[in-house]
Short mmCIF file of C-alpha atoms in Angstrom, two decimals:
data_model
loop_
_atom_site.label_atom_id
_atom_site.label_comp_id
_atom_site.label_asym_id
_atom_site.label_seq_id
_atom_site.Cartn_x
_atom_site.Cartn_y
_atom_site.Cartn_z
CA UNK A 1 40.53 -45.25 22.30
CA UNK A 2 43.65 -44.50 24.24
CA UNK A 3 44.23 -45.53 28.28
CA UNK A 4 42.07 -42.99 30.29
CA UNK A 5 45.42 -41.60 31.62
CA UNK A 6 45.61 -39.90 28.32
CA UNK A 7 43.16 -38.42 28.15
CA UNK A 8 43.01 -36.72 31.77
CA UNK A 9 46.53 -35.61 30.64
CA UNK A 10 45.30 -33.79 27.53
CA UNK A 11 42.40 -32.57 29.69
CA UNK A 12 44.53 -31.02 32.41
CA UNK A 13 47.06 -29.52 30.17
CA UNK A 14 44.12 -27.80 28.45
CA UNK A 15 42.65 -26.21 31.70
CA UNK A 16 46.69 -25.06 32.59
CA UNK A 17 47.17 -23.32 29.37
CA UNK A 18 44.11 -21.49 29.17
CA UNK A 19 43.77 -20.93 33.26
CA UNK A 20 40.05 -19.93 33.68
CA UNK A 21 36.60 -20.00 32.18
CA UNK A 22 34.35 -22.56 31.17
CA UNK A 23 35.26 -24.55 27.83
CA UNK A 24 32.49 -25.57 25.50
CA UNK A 25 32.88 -29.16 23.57
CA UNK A 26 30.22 -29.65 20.99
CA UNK A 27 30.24 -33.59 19.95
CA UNK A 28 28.62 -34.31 16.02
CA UNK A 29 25.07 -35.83 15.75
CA UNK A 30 24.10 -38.32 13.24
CA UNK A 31 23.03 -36.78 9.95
CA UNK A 32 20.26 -38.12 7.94
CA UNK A 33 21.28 -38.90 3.78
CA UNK A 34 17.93 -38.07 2.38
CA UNK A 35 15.69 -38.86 5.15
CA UNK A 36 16.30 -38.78 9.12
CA UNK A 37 16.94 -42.76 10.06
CA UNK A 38 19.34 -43.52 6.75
CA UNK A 39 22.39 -41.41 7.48
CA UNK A 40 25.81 -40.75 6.62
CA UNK A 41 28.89 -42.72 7.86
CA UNK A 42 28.81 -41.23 11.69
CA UNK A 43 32.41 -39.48 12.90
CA UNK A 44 32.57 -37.94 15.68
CA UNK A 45 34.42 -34.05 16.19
CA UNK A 46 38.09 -34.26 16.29
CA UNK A 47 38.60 -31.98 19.78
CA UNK A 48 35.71 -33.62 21.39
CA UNK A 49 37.77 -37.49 20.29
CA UNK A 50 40.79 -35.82 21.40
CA UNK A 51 39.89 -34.93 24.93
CA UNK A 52 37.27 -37.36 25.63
CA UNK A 53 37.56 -40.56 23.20
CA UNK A 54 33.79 -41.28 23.35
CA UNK A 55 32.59 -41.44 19.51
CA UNK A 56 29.37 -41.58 20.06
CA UNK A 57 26.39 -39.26 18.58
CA UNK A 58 24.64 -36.77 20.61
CA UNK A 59 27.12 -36.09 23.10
CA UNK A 60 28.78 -32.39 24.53
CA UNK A 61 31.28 -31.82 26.96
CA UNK A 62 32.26 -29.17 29.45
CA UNK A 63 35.52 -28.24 31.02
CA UNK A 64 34.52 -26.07 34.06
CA UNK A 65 38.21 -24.61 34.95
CA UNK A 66 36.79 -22.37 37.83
CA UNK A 67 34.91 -25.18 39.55
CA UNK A 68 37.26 -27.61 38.73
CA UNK A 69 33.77 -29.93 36.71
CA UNK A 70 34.35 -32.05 34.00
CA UNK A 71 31.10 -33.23 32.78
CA UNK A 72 29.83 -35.08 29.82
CA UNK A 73 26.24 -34.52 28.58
CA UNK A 74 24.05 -36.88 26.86
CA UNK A 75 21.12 -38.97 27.32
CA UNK A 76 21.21 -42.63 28.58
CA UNK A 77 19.67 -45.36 25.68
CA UNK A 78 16.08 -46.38 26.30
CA UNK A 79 14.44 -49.82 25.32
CA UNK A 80 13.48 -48.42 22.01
CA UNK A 81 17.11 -47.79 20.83
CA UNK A 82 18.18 -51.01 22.24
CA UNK A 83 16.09 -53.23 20.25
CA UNK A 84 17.89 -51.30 17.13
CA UNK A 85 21.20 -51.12 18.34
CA UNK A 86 21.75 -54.00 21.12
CA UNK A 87 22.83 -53.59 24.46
CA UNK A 88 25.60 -51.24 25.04
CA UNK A 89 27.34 -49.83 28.31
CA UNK A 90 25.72 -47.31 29.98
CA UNK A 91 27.00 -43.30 29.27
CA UNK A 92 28.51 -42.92 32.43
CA UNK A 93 30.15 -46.26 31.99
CA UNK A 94 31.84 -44.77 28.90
CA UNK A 95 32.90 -42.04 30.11
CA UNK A 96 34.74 -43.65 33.12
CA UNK A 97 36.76 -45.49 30.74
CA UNK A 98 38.00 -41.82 29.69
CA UNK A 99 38.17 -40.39 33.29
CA UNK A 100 35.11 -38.56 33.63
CA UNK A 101 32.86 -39.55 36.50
CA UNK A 102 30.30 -36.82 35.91
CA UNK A 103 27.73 -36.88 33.94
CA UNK A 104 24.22 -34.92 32.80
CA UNK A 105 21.37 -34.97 30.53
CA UNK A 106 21.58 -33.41 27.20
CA UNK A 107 18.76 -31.07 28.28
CA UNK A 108 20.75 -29.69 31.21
CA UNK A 109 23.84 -28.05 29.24
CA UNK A 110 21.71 -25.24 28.90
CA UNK A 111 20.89 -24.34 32.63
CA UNK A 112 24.53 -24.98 33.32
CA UNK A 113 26.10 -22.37 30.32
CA UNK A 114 23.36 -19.52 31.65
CA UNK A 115 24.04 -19.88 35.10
CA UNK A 116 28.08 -19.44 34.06
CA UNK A 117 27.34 -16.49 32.25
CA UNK A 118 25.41 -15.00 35.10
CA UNK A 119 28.39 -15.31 37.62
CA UNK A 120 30.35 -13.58 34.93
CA UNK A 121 32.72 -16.53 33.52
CA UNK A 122 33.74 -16.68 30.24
CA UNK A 123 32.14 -19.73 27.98
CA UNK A 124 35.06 -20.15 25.59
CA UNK A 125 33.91 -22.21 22.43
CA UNK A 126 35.30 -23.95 19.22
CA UNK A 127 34.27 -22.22 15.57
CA UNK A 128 31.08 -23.99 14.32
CA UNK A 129 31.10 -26.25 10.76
CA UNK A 130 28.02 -28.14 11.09
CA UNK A 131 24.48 -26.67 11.24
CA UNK A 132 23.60 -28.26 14.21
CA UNK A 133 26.27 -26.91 16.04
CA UNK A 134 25.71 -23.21 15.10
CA UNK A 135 21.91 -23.80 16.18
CA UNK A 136 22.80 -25.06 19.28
CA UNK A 137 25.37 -22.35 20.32
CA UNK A 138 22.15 -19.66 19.36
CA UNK A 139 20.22 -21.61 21.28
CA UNK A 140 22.18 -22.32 24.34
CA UNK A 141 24.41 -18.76 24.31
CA UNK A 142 22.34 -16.23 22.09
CA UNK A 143 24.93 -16.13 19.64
CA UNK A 144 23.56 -15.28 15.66
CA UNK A 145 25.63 -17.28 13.50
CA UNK A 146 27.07 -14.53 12.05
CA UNK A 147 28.78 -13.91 14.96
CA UNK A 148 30.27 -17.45 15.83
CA UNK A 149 33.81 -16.92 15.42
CA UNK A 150 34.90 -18.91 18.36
CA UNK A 151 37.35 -18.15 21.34
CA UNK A 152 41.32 -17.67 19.99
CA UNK A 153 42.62 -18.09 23.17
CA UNK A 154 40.67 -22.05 23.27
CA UNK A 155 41.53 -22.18 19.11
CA UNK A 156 45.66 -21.75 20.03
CA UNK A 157 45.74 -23.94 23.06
CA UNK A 158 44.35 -26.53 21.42
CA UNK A 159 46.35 -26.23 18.09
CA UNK A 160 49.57 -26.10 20.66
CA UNK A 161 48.28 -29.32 22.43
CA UNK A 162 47.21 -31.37 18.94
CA UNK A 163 49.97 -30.47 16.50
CA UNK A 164 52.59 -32.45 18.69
CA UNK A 165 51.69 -35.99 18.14
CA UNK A 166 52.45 -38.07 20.69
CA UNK A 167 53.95 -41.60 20.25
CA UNK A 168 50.42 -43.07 20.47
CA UNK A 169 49.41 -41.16 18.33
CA UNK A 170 52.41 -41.67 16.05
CA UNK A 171 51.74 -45.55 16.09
CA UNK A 172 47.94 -44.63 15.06
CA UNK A 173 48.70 -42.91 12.37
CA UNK A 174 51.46 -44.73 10.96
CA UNK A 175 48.89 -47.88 10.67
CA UNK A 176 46.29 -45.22 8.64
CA UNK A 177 49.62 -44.57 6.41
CA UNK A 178 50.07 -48.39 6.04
CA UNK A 179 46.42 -49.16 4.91
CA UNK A 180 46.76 -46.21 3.10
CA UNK A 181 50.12 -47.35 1.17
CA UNK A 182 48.27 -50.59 0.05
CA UNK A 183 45.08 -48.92 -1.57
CA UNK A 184 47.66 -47.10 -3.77
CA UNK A 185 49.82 -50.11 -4.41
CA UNK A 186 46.57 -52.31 -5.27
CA UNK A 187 45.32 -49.21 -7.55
CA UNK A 188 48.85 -49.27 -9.40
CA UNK A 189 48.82 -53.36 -9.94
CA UNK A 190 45.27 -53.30 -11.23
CA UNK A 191 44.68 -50.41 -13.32
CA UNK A 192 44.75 -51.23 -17.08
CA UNK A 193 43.20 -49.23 -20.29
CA UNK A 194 39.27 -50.15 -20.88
CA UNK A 195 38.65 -50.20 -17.00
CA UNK A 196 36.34 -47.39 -15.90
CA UNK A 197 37.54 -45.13 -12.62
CA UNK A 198 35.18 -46.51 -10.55
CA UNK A 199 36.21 -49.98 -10.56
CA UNK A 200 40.12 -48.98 -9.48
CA UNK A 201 38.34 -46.94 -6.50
CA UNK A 202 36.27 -50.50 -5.49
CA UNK A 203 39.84 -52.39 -5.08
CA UNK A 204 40.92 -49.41 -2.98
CA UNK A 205 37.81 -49.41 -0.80
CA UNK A 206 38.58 -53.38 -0.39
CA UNK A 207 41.79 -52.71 0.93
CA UNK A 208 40.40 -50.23 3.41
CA UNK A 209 37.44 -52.41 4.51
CA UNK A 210 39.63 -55.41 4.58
CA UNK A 211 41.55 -53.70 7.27
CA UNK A 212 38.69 -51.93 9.51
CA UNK A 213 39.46 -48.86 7.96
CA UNK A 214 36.71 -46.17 7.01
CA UNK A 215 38.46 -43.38 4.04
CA UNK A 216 40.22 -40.47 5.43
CA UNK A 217 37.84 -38.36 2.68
CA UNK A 218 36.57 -38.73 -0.49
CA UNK A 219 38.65 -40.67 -2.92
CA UNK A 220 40.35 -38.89 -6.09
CA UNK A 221 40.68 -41.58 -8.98
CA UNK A 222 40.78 -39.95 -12.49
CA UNK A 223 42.09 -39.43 -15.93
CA UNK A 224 41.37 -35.66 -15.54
CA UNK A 225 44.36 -35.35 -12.83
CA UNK A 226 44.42 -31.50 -13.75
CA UNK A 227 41.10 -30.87 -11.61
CA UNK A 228 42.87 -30.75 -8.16
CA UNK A 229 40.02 -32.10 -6.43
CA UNK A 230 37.76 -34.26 -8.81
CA UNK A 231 35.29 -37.42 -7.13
CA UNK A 232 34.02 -38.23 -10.25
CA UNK A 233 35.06 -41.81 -10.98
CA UNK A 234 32.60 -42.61 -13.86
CA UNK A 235 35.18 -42.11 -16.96
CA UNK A 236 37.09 -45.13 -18.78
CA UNK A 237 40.46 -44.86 -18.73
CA UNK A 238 42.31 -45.44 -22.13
CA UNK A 239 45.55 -45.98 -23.62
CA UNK A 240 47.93 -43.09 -23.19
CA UNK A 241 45.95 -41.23 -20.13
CA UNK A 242 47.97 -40.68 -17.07
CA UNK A 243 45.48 -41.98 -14.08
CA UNK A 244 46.29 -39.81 -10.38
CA UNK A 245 44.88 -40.99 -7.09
CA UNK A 246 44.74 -39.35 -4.24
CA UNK A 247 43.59 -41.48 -1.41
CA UNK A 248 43.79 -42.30 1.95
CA UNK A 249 42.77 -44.96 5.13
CA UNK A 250 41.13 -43.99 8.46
CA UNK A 251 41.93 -46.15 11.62
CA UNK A 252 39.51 -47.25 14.18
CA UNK A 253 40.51 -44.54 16.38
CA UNK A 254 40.05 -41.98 13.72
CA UNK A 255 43.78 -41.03 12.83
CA UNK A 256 44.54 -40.88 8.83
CA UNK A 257 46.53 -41.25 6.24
CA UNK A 258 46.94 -39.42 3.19
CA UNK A 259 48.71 -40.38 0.03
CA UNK A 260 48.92 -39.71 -3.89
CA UNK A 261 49.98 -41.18 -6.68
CA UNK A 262 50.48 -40.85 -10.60
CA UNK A 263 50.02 -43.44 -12.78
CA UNK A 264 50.08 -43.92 -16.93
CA UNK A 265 47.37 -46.33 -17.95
CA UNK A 266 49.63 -48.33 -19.76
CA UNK A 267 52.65 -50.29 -18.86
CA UNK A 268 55.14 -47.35 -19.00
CA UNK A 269 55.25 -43.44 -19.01
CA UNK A 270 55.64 -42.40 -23.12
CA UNK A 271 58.40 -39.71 -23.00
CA UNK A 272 56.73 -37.04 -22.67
CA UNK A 273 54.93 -38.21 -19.56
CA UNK A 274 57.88 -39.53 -18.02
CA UNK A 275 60.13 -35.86 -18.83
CA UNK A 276 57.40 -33.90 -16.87
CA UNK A 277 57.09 -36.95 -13.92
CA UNK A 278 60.73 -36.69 -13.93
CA UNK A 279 60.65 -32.71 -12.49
CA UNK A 280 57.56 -33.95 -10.43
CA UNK A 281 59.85 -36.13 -8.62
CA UNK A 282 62.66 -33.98 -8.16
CA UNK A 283 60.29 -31.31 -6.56
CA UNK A 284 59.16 -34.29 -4.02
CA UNK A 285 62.35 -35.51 -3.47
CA UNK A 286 64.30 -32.27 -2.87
CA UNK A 287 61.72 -30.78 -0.37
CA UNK A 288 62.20 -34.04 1.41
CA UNK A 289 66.05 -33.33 2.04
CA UNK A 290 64.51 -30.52 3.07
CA UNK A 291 62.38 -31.31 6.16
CA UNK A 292 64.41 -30.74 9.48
CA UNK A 293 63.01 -28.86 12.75
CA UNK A 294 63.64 -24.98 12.40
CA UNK A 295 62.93 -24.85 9.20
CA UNK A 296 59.64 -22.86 7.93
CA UNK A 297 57.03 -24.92 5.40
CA UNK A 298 57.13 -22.20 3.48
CA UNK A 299 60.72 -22.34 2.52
CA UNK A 300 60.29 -25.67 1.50
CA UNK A 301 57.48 -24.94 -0.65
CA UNK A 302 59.54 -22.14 -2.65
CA UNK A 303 62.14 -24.67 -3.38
CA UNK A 304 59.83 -27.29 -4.48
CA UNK A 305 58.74 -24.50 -6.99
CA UNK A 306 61.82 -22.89 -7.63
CA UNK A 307 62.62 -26.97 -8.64
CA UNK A 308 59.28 -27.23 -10.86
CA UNK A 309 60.61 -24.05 -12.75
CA UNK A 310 63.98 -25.25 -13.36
CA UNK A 311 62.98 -28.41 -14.62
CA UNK A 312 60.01 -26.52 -16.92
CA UNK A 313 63.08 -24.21 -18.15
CA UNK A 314 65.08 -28.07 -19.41
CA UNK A 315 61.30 -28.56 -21.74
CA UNK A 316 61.23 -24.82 -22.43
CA UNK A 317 57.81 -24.34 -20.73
CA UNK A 318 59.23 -21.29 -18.41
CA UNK A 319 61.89 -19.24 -18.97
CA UNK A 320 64.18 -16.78 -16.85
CA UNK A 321 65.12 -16.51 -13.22
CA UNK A 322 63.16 -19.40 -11.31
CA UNK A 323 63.58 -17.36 -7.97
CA UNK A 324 62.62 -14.77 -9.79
CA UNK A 325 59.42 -17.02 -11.30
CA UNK A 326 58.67 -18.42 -8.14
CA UNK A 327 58.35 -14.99 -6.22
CA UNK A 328 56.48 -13.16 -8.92
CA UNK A 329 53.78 -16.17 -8.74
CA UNK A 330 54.44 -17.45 -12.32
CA UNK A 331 54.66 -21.04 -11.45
CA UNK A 332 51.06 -21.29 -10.02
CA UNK A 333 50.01 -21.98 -13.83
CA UNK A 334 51.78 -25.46 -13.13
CA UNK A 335 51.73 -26.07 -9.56
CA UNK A 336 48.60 -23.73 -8.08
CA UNK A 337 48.10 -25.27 -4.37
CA UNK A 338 50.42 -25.96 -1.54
CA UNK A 339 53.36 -28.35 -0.62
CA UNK A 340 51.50 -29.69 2.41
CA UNK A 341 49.66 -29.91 5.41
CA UNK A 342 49.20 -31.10 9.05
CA UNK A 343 47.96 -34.63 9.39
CA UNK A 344 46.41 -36.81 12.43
CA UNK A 345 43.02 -37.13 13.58
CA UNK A 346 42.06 -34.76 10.43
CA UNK A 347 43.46 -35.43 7.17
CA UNK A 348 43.90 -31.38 7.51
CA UNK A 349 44.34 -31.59 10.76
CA UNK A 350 42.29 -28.74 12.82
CA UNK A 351 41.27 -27.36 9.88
CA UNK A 352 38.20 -26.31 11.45
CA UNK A 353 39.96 -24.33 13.66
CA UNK A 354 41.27 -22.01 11.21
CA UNK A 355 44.62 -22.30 8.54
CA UNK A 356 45.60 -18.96 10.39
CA UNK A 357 45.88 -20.43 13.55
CA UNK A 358 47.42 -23.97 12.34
CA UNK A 359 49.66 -23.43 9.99
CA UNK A 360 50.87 -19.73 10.26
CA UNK A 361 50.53 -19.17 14.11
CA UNK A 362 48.73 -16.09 13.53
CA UNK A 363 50.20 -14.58 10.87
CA UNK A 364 48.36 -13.25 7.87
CA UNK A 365 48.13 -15.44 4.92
CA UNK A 366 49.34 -14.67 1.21
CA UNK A 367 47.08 -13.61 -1.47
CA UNK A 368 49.16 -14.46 -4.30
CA UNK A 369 47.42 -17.47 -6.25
CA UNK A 370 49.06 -20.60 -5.57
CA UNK A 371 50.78 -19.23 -2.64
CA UNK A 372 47.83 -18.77 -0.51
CA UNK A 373 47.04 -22.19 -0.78
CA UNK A 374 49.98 -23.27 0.84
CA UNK A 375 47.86 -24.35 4.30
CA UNK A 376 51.12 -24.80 6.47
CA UNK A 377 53.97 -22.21 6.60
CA UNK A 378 55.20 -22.10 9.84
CA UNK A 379 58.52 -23.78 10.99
CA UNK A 380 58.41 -27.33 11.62
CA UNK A 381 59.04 -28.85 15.31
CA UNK A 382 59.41 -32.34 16.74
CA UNK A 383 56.33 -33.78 16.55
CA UNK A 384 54.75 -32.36 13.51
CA UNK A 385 53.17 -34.65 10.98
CA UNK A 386 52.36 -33.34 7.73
CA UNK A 387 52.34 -34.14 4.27
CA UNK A 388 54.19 -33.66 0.97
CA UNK A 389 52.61 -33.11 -2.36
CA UNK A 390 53.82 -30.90 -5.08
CA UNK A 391 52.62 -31.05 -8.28
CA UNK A 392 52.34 -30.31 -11.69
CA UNK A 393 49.31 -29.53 -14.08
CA UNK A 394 47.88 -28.28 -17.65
CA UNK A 395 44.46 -26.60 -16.61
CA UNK A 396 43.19 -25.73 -20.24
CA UNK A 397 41.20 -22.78 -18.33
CA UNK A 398 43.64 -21.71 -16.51
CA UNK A 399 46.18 -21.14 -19.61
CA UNK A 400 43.56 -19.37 -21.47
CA UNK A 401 42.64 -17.35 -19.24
CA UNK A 402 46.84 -16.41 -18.06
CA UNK A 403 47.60 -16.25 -22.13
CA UNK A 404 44.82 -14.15 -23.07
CA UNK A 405 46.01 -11.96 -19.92
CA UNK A 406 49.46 -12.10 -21.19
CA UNK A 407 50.32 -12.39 -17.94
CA UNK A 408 53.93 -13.52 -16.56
CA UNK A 409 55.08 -13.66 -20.52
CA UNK A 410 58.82 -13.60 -19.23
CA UNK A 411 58.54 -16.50 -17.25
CA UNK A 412 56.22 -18.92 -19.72
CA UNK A 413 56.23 -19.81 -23.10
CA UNK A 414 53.09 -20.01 -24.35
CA UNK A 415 53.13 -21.21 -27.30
CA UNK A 416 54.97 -24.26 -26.14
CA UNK A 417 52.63 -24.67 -23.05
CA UNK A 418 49.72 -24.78 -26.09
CA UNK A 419 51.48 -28.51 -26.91
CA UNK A 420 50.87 -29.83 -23.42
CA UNK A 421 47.27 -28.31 -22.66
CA UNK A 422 45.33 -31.64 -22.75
CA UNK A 423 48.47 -33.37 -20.55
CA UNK A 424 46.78 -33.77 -17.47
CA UNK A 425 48.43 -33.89 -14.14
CA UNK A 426 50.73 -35.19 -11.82
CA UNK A 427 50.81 -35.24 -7.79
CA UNK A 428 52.18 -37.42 -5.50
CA UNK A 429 52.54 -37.50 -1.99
CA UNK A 430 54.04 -38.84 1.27
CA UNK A 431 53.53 -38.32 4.72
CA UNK A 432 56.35 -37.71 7.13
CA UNK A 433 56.89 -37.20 10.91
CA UNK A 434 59.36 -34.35 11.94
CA UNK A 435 62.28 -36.39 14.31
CA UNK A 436 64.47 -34.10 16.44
CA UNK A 437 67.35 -34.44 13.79
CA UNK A 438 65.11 -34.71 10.66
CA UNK A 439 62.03 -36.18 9.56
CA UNK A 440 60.74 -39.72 9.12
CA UNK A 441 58.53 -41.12 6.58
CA UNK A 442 55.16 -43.28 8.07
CA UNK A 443 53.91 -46.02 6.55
CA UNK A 444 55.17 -48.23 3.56
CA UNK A 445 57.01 -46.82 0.97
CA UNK A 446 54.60 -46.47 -2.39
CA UNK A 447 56.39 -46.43 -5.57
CA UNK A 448 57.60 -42.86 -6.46
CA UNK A 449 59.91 -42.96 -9.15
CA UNK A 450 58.85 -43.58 -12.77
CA UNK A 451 61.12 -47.13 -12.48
CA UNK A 452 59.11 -47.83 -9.40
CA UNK A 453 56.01 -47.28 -10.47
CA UNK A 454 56.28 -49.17 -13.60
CA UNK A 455 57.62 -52.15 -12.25
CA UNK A 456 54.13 -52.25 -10.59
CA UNK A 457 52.69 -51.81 -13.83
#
């Protein structure tokens, strides 16, 4: 939790940009694992920590620009939750500490949203992504789920407000990237042939635990790198496999870091794995030179590819024009998701507020596969944090399914692509801060280069 000063600031900035109306702040309730009292690891919404700071379950907030209210709603602990949880301050003890001196039951939110709709002001609220928030907003505003698309003019004030990071916020994450940066090293020293996934991901969660850190989301440790997002951790690794992790460290205040990293399960890459890490590297490493304010995400996600196809040219994977390649779509069968994405108290930060709004300021998205993964295109500004992540990958599926297509059979051999189908994958990643003359990595270094990483090793 930030100074309260902060967090008045963010609140009155909100209420100046969007200048009327009453704004609706829906705070997360526990959520039971298989049964009501054993649930999952509590967090608590992003824009409610943001503008209030209170992480705390069963909480909502409203911003009442018209009547000039800020009031928190929730209900004060009774006897029975003390014996189970101790003695804590009171609700309207927290929410001094963030500025707030007004507080309400949970059961009067209601009452207070129908009697602002009734003297005509607009109730502007976030889009819903848990089911108890899309039962409440039926409940308290008569809106059918199907229809809970949320206020834009709310959605872009707040994405103008959180994607500037502050240096608070800077600090915050930069100890997430830290935490972060030692799971991976720790993964890279231990890992050896005969170990099964899931004991590499225990070292990593010691590292995180060690330092009061809950994971940023769900760990990716495997042998099967080519599945872009696979939790399964139950395989044994063995000689010759290439072993990617993608992992990252969640601070106290809930600011993260995100990170990746490619392995081989023995001491050193054999050539073949080191040729493709190799291009991997350059794609990294080039669309870092890259980052600068002015610049649009997008730009530096067509030379990271344009890179990648180059480099696939040198092992005669691809052939002809890489610009050419790379705007026809024919590197997706290597490198099918995006360069990036905003980072801070989301690992995709305001995701839930929509990739339109976050990363392409409104703009429509591509449909081109690969492309339209690409979840930030917009130029980068002073203040952005984001991360970097190219990669490469043989998806057995996906070059069956392109070959028997024939599809993009000027750009890719098939026939050699046929020698690397069981390769795997490769992806690693960095975050960075955009500087007002460049960008800046955060957090410790992690090996990158094949040299690096097997001097680990």
């Amino acid at each position: 939790m930030f100074a309260k000063e902060t967090y008045i600031q963010r609140r009155a900035l909100l209420k100046k940009n969007i200048g009327s109306g009453v704004l609706l702040f829906l705070g997360n309730d526990e959520q039971g694992l298989h049964y009501e009292d054993n649930t999952f690891r509590y967090r608590q919404d992003s824009t409610f920590l943001y503008y209030f700071g209170l992480s705390f379950a069963g909480l909502s907030a409203i911003i009442d620009i018209d009547e000039d209210k800020e009031i928190i709603f929730g209900d004060e602990l009774t006897i029975d939750h003390i014996v189970w949880m101790g003695t804590q301050p009171t609700l309207k003890e927290k929410s001094g500490r963030v500025g707030i001196t007004e507080v309400m039951p949970s059961a009067e939110i209601m009452n207070y949203l129908h009697k602002a709709v009734r003297k005509g002001q607009t109730v502007h609220y976030l889009p819903p992504y848990r089911a108890e928030h899309k039962l409440k907003l039926m409940e308290w505003l008569g809106i059918p789920p199907a229809r809970q698309e949320g206020s834009v003019p709310f959605i872009r004030a707040i994405v103008a407000q959180r994607s500037y990071k502050s240096a608070e916020e800077v600090e915050e994450i930069e100890k997430a990237c830290n935490v972060t940066a030692d799971m991976h090293i720790t993964a890279m020293k231990v890992l050896r042939p005969g170990m099964y996934e899931y004991e590499v991901v225990a070292e990593m969660n010691r590292v995180a635990e060690s330092n009061n850190c809950e994971l940023s989301f769900a760990t990716i440790a495997t042998v099967n790198g080519q599945t872009l997002h696979n939790h399964y951790h139950g395989n044994k690794v063995k000689p010759g496999d290439l072993f990617l992790i993608d992992a990252g460290a969640e601070v106290e205040s809930g600011y993260a870091g995100d990170m990746s990293s490619t392995v081989p399960a023995d001491k050193t890459f054999t050539p073949r794995q080191r040729a493709v890490y190799e291009i991997q590297n350059a794609m990294h490493l080039e669309a870092v030179k890259a980052l600068c304010p002015g610049i649009p995400y997008m730009d530096v996600y067509d030379l990271s590819a344009r890179v990648m196809v180059e480099g696939m040219k040198e092992l005669g994977l691809m052939k002809g024009n890489a610009e050419d390649a790379v705007r026809e779509g024919a590197h997706a069968l290597f490198y099918p998701h995006g360069l990036g994405h905003m980072m801070g108290l989301d690992v995709h930060d305001m995701e839930n507020l929509g990739e339109l709004w976050v990363g392409y300021n409104g703009q429509p998205k591509s449909t081109q596969f690969g492309r339209k993964s690409q979840r930030l295109a917009i130029p980068l500004e002073p203040g952005f944090v984001h991360t970097v992540e190219p990669g490469i990958y043989f998806i057995p599926e996906l070059i069956d399914l392109w070959k028997g297509e024939k599809k993009f059979k000027d750009f890719i051999n098939y026939d050699k692509v046929e020698e690397y189908r069981n390769f795997g994958g490769i992806r690693n990643e960095e975050d960075y801060l955009i500087t007002e003359t460049g960008a800046r990595r955060l957090g410790k270094k992690i090996p990158l280069t094949p040299e690096e990483v097997e001097a680990l090793r």
